[in-house]
Short mmCIF file of C-alpha atoms in Angstrom, two decimals:
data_model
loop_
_atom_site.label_atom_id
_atom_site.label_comp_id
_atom_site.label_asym_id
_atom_site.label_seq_id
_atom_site.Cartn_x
_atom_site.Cartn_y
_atom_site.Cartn_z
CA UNK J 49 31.54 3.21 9.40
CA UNK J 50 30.46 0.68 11.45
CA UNK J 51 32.16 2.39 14.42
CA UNK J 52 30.19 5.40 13.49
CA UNK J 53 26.97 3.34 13.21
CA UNK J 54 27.91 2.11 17.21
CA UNK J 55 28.11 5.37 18.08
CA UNK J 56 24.68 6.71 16.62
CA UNK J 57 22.95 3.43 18.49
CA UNK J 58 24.34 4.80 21.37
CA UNK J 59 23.18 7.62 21.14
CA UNK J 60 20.11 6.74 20.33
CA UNK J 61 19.75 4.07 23.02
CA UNK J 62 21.32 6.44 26.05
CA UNK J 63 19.30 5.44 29.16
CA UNK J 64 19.23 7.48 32.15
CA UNK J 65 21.31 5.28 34.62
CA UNK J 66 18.42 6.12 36.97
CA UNK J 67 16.46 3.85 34.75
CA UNK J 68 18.57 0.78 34.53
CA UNK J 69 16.62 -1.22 37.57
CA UNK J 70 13.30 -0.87 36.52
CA UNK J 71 14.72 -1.71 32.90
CA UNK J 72 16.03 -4.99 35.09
CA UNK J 73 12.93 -5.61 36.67
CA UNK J 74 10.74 -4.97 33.41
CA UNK J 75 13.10 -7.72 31.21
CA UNK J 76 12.41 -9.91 34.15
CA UNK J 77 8.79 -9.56 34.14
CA UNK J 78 8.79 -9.16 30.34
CA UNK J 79 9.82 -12.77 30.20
CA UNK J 80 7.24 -14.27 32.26
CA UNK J 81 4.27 -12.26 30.15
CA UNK J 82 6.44 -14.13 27.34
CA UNK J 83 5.95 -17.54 28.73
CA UNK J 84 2.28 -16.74 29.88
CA UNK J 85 1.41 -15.26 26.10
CA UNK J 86 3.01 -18.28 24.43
CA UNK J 87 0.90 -20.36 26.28
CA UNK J 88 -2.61 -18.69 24.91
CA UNK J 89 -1.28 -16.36 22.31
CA UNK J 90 -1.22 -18.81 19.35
CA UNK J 91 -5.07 -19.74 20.15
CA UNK J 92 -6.10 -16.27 20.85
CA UNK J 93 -4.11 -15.26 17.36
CA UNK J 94 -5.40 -18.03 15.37
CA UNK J 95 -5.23 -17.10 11.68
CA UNK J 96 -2.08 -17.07 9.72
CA UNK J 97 -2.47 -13.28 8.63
CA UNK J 98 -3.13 -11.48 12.35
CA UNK J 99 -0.23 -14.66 13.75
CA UNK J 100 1.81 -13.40 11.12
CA UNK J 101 2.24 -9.96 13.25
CA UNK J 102 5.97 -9.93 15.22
CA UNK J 103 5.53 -11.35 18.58
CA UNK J 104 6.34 -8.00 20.84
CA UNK J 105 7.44 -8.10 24.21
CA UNK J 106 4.96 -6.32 26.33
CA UNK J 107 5.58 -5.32 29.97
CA UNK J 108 3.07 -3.79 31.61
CA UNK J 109 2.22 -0.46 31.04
CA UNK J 110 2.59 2.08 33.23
CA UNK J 111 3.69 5.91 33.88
CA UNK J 112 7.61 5.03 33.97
CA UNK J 113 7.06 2.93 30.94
CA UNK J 114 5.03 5.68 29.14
CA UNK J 115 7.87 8.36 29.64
CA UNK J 116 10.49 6.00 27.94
CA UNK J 117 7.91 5.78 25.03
CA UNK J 118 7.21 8.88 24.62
CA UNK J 119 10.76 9.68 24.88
CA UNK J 120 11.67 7.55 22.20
CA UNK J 121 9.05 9.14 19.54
CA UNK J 122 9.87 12.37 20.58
CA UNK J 123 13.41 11.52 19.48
CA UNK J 124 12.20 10.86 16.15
CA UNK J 125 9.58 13.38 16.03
CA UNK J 126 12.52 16.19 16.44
CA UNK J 127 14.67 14.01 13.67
CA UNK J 128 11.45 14.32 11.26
CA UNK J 129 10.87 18.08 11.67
CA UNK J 130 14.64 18.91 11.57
CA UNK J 131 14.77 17.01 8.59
CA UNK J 132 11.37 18.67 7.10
CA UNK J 133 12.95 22.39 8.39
CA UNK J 134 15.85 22.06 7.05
CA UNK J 135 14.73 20.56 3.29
CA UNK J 136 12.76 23.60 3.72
CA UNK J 137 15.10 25.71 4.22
CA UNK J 138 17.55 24.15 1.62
CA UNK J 139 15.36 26.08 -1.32
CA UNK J 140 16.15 22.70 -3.72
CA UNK J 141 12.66 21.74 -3.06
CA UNK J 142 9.61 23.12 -5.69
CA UNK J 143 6.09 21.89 -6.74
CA UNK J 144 4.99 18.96 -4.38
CA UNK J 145 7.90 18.34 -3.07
CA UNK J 146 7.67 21.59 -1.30
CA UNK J 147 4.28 21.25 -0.55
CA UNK J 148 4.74 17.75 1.35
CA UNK J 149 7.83 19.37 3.54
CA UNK J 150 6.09 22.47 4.09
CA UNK J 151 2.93 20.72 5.52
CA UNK J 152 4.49 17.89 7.15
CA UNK J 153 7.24 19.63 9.04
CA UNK J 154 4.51 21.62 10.08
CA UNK J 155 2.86 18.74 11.36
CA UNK J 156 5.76 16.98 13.19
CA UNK J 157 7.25 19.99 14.53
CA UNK J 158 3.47 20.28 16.08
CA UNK J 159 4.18 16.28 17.08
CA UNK J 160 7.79 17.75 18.58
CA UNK J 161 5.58 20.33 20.70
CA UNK J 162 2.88 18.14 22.17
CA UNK J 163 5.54 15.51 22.97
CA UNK J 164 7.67 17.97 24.67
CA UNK J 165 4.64 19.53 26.41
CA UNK J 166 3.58 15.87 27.25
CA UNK J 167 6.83 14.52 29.41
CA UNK J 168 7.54 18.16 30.39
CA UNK J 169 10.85 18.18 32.32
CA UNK J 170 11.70 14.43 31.86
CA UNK J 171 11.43 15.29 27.67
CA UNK J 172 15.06 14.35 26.45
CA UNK J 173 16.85 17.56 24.78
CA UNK J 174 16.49 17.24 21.02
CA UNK J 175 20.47 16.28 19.59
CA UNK J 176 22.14 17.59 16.72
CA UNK J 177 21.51 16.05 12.92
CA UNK J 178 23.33 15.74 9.71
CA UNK J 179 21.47 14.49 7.12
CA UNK J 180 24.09 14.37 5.05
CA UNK J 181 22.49 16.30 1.59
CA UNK J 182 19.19 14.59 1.63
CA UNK J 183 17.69 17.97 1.91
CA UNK J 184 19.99 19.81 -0.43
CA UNK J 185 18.21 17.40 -3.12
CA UNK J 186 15.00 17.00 -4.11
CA UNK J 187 14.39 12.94 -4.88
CA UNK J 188 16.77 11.91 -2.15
CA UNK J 189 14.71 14.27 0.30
CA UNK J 190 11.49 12.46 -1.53
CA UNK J 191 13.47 9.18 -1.43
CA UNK J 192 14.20 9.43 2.58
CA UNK J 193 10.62 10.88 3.35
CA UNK J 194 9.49 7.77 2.49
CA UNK J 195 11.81 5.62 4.51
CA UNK J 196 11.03 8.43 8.10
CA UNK J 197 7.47 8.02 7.49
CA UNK J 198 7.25 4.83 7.04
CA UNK J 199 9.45 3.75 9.83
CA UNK J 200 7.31 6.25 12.30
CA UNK J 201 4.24 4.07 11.73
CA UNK J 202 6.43 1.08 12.59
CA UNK J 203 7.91 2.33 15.79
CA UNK J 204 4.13 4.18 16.68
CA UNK J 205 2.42 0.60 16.12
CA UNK J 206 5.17 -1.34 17.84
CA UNK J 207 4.87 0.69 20.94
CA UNK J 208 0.68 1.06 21.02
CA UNK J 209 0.27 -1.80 23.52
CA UNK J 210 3.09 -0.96 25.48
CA UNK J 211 1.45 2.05 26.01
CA UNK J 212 -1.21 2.75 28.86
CA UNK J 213 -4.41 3.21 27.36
CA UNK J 214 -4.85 6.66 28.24
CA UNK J 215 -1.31 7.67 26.19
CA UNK J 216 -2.17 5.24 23.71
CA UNK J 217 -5.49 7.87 22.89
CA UNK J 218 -2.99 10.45 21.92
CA UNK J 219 -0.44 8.06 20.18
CA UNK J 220 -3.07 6.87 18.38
CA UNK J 221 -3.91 10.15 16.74
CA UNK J 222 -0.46 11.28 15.78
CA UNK J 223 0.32 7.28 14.34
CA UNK J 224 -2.47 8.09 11.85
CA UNK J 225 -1.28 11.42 10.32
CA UNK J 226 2.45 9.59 10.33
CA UNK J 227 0.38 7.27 7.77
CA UNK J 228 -0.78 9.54 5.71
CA UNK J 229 2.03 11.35 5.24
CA UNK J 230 4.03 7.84 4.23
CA UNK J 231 1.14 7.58 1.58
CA UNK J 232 1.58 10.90 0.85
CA UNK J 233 5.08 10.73 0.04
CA UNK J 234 4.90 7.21 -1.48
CA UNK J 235 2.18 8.77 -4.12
CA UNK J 236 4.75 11.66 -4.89
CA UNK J 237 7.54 9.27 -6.07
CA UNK J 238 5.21 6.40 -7.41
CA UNK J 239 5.28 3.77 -5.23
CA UNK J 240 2.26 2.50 -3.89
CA UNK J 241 0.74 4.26 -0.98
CA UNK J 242 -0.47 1.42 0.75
CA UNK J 243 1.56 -1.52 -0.35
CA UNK J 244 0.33 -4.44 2.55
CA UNK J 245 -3.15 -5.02 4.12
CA UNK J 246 -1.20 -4.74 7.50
CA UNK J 247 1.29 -2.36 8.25
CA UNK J 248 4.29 -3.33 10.48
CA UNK J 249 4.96 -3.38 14.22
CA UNK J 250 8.47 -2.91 14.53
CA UNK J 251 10.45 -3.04 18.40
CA UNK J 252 12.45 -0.08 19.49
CA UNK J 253 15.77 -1.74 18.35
CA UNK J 254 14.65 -2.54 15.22
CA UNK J 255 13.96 1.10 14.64
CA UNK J 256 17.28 2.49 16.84
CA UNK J 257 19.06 0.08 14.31
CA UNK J 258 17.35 1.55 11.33
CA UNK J 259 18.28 5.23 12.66
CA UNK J 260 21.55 4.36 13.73
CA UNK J 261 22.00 3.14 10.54
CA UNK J 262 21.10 6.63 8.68
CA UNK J 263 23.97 8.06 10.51
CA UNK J 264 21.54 11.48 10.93
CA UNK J 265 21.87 11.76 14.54
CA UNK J 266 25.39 13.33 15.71
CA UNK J 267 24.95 14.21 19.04
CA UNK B 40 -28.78 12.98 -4.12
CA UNK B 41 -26.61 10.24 -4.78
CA UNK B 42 -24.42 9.64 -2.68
CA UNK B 43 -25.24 12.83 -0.39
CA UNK B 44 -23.72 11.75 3.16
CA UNK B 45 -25.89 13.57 5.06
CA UNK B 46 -27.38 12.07 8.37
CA UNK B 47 -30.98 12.64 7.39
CA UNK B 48 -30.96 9.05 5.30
CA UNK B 49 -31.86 7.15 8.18
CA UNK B 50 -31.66 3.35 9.22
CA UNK B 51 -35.20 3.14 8.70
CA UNK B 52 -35.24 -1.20 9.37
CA UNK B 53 -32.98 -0.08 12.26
CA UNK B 54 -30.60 -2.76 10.92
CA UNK B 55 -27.94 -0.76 12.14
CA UNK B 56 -28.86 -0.13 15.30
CA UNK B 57 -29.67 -3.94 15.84
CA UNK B 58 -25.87 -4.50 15.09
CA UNK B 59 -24.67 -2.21 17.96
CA UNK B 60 -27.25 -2.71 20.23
CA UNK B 61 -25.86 -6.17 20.24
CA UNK B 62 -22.11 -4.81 20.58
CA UNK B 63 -23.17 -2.77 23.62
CA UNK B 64 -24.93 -5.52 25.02
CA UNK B 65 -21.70 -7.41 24.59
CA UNK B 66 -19.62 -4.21 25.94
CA UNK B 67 -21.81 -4.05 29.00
CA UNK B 68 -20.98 -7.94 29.81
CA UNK B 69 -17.08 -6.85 30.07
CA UNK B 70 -18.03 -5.23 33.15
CA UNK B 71 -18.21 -8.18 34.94
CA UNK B 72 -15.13 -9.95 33.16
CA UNK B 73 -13.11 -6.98 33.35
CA UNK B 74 -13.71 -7.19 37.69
CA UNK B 75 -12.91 -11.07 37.03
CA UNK B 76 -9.97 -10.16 35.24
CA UNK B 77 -8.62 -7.73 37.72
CA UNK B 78 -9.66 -10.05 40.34
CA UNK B 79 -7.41 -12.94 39.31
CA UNK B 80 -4.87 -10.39 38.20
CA UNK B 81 -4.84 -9.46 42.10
CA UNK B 82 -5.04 -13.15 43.75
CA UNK B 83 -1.78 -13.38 41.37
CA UNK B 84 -0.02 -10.40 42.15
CA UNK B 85 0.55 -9.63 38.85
CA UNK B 86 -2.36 -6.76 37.99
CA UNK B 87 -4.91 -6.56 35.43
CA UNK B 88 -2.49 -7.07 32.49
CA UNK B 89 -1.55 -10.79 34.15
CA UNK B 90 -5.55 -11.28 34.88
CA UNK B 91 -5.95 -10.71 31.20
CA UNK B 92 -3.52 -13.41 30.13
CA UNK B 93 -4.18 -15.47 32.86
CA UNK B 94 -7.58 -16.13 31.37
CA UNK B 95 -8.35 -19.49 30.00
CA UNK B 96 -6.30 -20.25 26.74
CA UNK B 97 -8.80 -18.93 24.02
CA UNK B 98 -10.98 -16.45 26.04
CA UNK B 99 -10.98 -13.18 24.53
CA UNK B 100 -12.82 -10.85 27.12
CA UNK B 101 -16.28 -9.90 25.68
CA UNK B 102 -15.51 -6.25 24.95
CA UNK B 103 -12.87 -7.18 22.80
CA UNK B 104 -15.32 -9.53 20.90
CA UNK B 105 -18.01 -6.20 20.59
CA UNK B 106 -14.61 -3.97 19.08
CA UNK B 107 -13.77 -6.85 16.72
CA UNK B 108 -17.19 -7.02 15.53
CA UNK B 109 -17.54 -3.08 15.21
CA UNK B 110 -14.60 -3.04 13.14
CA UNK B 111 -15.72 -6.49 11.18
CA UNK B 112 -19.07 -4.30 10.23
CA UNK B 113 -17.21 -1.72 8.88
CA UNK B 114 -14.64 -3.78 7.00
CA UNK B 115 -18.09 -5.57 5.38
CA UNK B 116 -19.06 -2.03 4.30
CA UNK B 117 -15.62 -1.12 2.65
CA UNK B 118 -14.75 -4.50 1.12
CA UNK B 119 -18.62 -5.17 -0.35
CA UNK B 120 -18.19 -0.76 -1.69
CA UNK B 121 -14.92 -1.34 -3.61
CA UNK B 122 -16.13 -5.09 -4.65
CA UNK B 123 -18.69 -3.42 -6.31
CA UNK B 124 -17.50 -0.52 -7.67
CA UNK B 125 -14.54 -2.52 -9.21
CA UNK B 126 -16.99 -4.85 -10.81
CA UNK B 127 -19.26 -1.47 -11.83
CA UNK B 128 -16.13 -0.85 -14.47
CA UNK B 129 -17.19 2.85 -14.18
CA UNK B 130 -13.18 3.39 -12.76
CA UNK B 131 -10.20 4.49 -14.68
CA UNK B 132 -6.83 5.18 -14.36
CA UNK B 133 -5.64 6.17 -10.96
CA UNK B 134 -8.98 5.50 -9.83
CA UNK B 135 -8.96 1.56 -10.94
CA UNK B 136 -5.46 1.09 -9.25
CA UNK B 137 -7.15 2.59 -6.06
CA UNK B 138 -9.73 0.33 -6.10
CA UNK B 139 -8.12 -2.85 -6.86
CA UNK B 140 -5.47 -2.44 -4.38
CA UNK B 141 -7.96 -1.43 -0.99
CA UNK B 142 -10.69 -3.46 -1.91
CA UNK B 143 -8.08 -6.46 -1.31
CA UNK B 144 -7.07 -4.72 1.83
CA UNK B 145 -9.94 -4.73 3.34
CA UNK B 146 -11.11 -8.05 1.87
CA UNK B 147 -7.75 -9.36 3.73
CA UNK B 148 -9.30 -7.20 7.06
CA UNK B 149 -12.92 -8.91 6.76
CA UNK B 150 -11.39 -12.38 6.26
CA UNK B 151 -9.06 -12.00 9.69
CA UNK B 152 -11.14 -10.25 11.95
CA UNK B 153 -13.72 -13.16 11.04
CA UNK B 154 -11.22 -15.63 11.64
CA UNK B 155 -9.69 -14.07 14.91
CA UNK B 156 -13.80 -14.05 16.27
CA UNK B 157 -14.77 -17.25 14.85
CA UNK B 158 -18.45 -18.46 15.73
CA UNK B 159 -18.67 -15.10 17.59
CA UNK B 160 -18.47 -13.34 14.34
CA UNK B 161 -21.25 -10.72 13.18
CA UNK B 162 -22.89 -11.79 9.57
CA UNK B 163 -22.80 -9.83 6.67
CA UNK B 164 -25.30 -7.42 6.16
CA UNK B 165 -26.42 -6.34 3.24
CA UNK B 166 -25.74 -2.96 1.27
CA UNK B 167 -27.27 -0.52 -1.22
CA UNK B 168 -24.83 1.95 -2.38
CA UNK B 169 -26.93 4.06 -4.02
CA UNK B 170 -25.06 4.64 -6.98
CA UNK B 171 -22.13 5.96 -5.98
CA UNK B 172 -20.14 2.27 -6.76
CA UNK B 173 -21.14 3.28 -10.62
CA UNK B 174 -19.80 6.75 -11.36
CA UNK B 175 -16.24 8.07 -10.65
CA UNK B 176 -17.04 11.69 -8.97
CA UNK B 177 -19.47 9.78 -6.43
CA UNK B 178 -17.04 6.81 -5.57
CA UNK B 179 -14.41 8.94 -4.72
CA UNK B 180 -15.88 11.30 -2.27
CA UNK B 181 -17.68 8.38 -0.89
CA UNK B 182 -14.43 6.63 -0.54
CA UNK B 183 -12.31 9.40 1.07
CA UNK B 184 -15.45 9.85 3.60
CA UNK B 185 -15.45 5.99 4.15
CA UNK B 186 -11.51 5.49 4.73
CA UNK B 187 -11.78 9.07 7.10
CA UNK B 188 -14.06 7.58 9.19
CA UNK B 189 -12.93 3.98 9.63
CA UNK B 190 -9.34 5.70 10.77
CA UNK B 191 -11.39 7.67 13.42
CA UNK B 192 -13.25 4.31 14.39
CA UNK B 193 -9.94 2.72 14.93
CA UNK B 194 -8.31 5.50 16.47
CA UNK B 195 -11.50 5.06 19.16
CA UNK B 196 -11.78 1.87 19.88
CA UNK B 197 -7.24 1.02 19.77
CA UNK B 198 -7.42 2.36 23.65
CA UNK B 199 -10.65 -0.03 24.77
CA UNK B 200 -8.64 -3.19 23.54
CA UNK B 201 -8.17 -5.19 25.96
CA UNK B 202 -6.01 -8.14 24.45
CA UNK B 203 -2.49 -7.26 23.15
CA UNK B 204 -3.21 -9.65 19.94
CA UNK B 205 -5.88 -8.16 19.19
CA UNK B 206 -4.48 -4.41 19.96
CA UNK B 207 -1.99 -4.93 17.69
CA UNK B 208 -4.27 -6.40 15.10
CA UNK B 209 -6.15 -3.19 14.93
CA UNK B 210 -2.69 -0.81 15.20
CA UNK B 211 -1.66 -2.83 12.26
CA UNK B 212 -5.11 -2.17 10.37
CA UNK B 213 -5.85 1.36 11.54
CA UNK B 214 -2.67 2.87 9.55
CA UNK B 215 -3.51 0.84 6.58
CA UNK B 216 -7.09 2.65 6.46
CA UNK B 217 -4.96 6.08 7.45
CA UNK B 218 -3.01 5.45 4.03
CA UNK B 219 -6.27 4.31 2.02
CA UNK B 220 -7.60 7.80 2.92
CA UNK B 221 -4.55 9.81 2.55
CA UNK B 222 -4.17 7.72 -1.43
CA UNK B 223 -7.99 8.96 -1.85
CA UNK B 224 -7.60 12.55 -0.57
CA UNK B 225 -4.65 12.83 -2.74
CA UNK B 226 -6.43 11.38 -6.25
CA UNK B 227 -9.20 14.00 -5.20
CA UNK B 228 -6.72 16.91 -4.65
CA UNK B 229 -7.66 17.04 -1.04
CA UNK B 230 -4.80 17.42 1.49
CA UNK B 231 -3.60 13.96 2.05
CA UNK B 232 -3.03 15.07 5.53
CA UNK B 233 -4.70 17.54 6.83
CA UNK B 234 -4.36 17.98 10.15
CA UNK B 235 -1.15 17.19 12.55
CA UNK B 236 -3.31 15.27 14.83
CA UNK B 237 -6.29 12.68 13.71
CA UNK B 238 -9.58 12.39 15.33
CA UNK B 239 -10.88 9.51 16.89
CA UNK B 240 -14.53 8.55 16.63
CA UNK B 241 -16.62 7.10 19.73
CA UNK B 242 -18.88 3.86 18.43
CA UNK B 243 -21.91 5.78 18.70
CA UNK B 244 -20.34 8.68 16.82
CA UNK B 245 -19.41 6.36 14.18
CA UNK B 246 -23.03 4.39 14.11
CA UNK B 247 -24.38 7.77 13.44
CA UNK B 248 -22.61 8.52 10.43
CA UNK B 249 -22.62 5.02 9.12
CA UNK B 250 -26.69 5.20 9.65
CA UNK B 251 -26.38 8.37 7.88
CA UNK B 252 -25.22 6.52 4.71
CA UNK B 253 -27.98 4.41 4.46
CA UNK B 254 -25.44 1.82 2.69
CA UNK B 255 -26.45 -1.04 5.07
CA UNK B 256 -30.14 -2.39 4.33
CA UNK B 257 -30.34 -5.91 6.14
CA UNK B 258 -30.53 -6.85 10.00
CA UNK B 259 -27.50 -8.62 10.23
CA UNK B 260 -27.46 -11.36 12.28
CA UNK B 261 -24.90 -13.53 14.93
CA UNK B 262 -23.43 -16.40 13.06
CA UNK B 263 -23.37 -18.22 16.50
CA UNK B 264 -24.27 -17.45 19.79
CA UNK B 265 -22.14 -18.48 23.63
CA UNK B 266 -19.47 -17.95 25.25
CA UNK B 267 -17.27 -16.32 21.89
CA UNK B 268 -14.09 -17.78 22.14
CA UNK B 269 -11.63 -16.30 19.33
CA UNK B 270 -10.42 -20.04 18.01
CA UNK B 271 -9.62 -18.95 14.67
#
């Protein structure tokens, strides 16, 4: 298992080698903006709530920076609507349940095409999944709806000001509908829709770790 | 007539107006510390992003302070509508659970935007519901209409945030209002989501719909006045 779980991450994390020295450079600068923020950032933050937001790394923005982004959420965009397609698919779903996939993979696999449209050639190629029966059965598909959606408002939020501000427009209006399919969902199986004032900002390797750990992507 | 959104219930005291008149006022001064910014950013080498942080320790740029205190105004408007209609006790049910829970959320919202702007903060106006805090049918379409339109506010002003705090402040708060509405659509029977991709609101979109309402009834007022300086 664990070897497995290092081989999803890498997956998940492959970089194009042509990438690797501005990835250098950026860590380098990242640092500095590090030292500069932690210099005003606690005075700018001030109260406990808004401090009590992760501390993200932020390089500057830019196109090259932008592509890697949007790279990264089309990778989960294409795990959420092969996930909603299949459960689909899978007939085990009735009532709501069907509902929610029907609508939602709908809605990502719309995600999927802007994304794609978006980084035209330099879009990744979606991979190959197993989700491994969560779609063959109704309250495990409800049950890991739940964890996908909430995790794509994490990794959306986590990336906004890495963004440049003109990307960040569009990210901004697909982080939304991400939310209100988490409530959505969350509603279904009774837990609360909204459960914190402030939803998370997670880093990319918090959420490649999260995926990895799922095991769904295989190629 | 109740709670009929329509725009033809007009800010007749033009306390509205008053409120963003002062946040453009504010928004025009960033033109000048958004060239400063850039400026230092360039003596630097480092760009805008380095001007920004480069600024003294405190200084939020002024655009940033006319956002905060957009959002703050509508945060007053949701926290004061579920404060009351909790305290109405005309909700039941799913209804009361809805209530209880956002009305703390965006309690929690009012309480840190005011202390991220500090002396810069706007004060709180205040409302007239017009009923619809007192009978369930009215609440509820006033509510999903409310948490709609505060995710389009947020979706519009996320991208004119200048200050990566206080971006991901608002990225934090704008999916907690996208859930609120979702919750409320769903209670109603409305599609929770109905669209793949939300729509963002300008400010002056937003100020028209908000006059619309009616809900606000006082000039608010600045708290303090200089240089606004996000101390906490």
């Amino acid at each position: 298992m664990p070897k497995q779980h290092h081989l999803m991450l890498e997956v998940v994390e492959r970089v194009d080698p042509a990438d690797l020295v501005t990835e250098r450079s950026r860590d380098t600068r990242a640092a500095f903006l590090k030292k500069t923020v932690g210099a005003g950032g606690a005075i700018v933050v001030g109260g406990v709530l808004i401090g009590g937001l992760p501390a993200l790394v932020t390089a500057a923005p830019g196109a090259a920076q932008d592509v890697e982004i949007l790279n990264f959420a089309l990778l989960l965009e294409y795990l959420e609507a092969e996930f909603y397609t299949q459960a689909e698919a899978s007939g085990a779903l009735d009532g709501e349940a069907l509902e929610f996939a029907t609508t939602v993979g709908a809605h990502e696999r719309a995600h999927v095409e802007f994304l794609e449209g978006a980084l035209g050639d330099k879009a990744n190629p979606k991979p190959t999944f197993d989700f491994k029966g969560t779609v063959e059965d109704q309250d495990m598909f409800l049950q890991t709806a739940v964890v996908l959606e909430d995790t794509g408002v994490a990794a959306y939020n986590g990336q906004g000001a890495r963004l440049t501000k003109e990307t960040l427009v569009s990210a901004a209006s697909v982080v939304s509908v991400e939310a209100r399919h988490a409530a959505w969902v969350r509603d279904i199986v009774g837990e609360s829709p909204a459960p914190k004032a402030f939803d998370d900002l997670k880093s990319k390797e918090e959420i490649e770790a999260a995926v990895g750990e799922t095991g769904f992507i295989t190629s | 007539m109740t709670n009929k959104l329509t725009l033809l219930d007009v800010d007749r005291d033009g306390a509205i107006e008053e409120t963003f008149a002062r946040i453009n006022r504010e928004t025009d001064r960033s033109g000048f510390l958004k060239r400063a910014g850039i400026l230092a950013g360039g003596i630097m080498g480092g760009g805008a992003v380095l001007g920004a942080l480069a600024r003294p320790a405190g200084a939020a740029t002024a655009t940033d302070v006319a956002i905060a205190n957009f959002a703050l105004t509508l945060e007053y408007l949701e926290a004061e509508f579920y404060t009351q209609a909790e305290a109405s006790g005309a909700l039941s049910g799913k209804l009361a659970t809805f209530v209880q829970v956002v009305g703390e959320h965006e309690r929690v919202h009012v309480d840190a935007l005011k202390k991220m702007l500090g002396s810069a903060a706007v004060a709180k106006p205040t409302f007239d519901f017009k009923g619809t805090t007192d009978e369930e049918g009215a609440f509820s379409e006033t509510a999903q209409l409310l948490e709609d339109t505060g995710v389009a506010a947020y979706a519009g002003q996320a991208p004119r945030v200048e200050t990566d705090a206080i971006l991901n402040a608002a990225l934090a708060i704008h999916t907690v209002e996208a859930r609120h509405a979702s919750w409320i659509r769903h209670i109603n029977g409305n599609p929770p989501a109905p669209e793949a991709f939300d729509k963002a609101m300008s400010m002056d979109a937003i100020l028209t719909a908000v006059q619309g309402t009616g809900f606000i009834t006082s000039k608010p007022s600045m708290t303090g006045s200089g240089d606004p300086s996000f101390t906490g």
